[in-house]
Short mmCIF file of C-alpha atoms and ligand atoms in Angstrom, two decimals:
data_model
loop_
_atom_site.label_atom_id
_atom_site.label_comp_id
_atom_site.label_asym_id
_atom_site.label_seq_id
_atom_site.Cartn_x
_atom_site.Cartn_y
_atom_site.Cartn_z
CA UNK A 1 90.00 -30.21 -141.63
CA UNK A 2 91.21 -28.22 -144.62
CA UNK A 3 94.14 -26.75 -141.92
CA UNK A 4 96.36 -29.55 -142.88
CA UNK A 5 96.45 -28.29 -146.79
CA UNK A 6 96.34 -24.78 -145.74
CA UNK A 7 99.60 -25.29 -143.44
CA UNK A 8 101.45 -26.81 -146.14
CA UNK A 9 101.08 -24.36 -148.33
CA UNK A 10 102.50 -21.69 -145.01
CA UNK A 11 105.38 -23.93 -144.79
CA UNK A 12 106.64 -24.83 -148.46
CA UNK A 13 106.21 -21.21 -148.64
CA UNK A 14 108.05 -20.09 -145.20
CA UNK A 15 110.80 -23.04 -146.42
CA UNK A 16 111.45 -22.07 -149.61
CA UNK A 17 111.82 -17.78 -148.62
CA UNK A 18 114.04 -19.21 -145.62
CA UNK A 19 116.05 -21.55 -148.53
CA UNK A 20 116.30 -18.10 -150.54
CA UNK A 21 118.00 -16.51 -147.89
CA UNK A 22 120.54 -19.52 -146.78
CA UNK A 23 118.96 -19.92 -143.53
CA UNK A 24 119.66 -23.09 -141.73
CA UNK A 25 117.13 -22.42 -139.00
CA UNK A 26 112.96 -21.43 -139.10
CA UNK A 27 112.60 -19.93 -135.16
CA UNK A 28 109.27 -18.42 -136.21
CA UNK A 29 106.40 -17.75 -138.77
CA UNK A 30 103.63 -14.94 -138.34
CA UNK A 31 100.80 -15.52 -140.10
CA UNK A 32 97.24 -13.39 -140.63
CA UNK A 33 94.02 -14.90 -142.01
CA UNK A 34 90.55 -14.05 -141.72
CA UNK A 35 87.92 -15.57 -140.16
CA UNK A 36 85.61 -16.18 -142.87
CA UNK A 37 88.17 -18.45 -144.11
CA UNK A 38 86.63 -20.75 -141.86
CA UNK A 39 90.20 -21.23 -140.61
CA UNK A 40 90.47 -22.28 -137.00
CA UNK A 41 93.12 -21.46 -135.09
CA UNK A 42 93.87 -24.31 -132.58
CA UNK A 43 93.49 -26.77 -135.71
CA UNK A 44 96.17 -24.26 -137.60
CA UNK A 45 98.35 -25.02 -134.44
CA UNK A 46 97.97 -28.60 -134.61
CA UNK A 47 98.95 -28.91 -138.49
CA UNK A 48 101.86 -26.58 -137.93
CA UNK A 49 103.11 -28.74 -135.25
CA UNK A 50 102.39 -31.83 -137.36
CA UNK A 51 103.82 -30.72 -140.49
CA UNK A 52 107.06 -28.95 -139.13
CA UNK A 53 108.80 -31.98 -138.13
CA UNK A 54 111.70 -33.08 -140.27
CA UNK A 55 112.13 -30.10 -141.71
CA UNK A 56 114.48 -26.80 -140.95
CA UNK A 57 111.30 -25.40 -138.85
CA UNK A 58 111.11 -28.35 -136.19
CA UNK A 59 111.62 -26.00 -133.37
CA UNK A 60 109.88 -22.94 -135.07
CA UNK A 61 106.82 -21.42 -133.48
CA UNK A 62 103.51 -19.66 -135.13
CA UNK A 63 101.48 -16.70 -134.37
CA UNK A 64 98.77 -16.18 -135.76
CA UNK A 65 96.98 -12.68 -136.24
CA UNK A 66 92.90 -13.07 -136.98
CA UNK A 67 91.15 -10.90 -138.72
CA UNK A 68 87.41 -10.25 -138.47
CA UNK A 69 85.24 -9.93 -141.47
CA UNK A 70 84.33 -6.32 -142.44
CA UNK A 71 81.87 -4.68 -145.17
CA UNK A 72 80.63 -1.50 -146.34
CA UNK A 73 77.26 -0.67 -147.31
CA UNK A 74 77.16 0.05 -150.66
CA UNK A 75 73.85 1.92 -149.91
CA UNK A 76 74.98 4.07 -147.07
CA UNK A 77 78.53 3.28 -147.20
CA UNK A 78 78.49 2.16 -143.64
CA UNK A 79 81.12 -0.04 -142.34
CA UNK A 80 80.61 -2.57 -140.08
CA UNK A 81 81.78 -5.95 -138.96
CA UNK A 82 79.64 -9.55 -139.42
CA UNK A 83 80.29 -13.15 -139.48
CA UNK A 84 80.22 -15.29 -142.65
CA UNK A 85 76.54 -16.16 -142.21
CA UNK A 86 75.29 -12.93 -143.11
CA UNK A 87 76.21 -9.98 -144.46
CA UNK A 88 73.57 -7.17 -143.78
CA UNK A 89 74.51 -3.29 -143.31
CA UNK A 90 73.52 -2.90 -139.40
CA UNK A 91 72.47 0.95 -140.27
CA UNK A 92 70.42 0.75 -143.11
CA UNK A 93 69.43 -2.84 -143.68
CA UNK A 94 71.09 -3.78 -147.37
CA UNK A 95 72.52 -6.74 -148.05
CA UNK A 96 74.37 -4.85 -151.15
CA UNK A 97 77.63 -5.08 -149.24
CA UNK A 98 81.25 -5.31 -150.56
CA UNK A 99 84.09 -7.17 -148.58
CA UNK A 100 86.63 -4.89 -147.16
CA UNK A 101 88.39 -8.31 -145.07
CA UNK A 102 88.27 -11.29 -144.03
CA UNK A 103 89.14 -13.52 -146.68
CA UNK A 104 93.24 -12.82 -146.24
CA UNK A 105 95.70 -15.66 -146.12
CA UNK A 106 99.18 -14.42 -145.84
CA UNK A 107 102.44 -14.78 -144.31
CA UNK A 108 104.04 -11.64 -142.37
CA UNK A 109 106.98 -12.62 -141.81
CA UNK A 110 109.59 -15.52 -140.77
CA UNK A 111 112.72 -15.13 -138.52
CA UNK A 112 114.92 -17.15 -139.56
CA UNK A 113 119.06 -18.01 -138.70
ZN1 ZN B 201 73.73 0.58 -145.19
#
């Protein structure tokens, strides 16, 4: 379950921006990652509400934005989406594809007091 090291790097992030700013309080953290990450959500949840505890984001909540994986043909330039088994252009059948997302990891933003 790679969530657990994944989630601690959210939250010594989200910590240290809401240190920065002289917060006292986390209330909530939006996060987007993509699903050939191999992230999965509920486990995300569950190491968020693991990890949280004892620190200025007890209370705080996550949401989480997914975003599917997406290529273009190189060939035909076709975009399309696909999972992180394959990655085949649908139109023209090339597997000379480059990533356009679904590798992202990032926090959007934190609301903090
Ligand atoms: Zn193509």
């Amino acid at each position: 379950m790679h969530e657990m090291g994944i989630c601690d790097g959210i939250l010594k992030s989200a910590l240290e921006a809401a240190e920065a700013e002289g917060a006292t309080r986390i209330n909530h953290i939006d996060v987007t990652f993509g699903e050939l990450t191999q992230i999965v959500e509920d486990a995300l949840q569950f190491a968020f509400e693991v990890q949280r505890a004892d620190t200025i984001a007890a209370e705080a909540t996550l949401g989480i934005t997914i975003l599917e994986g997406r290529s273009r043909c190189m060939d035909c330039s076709a975009e399309f989406k696909h999972d992180r088994y394959e990655v085949k252009c649908p139109e023209c059948g090339s597997y000379l594809c480059s990533l356009i997302q679904g590798r992202e990891l990032r926090i959007d933003s934190i609301d903090v007091d």
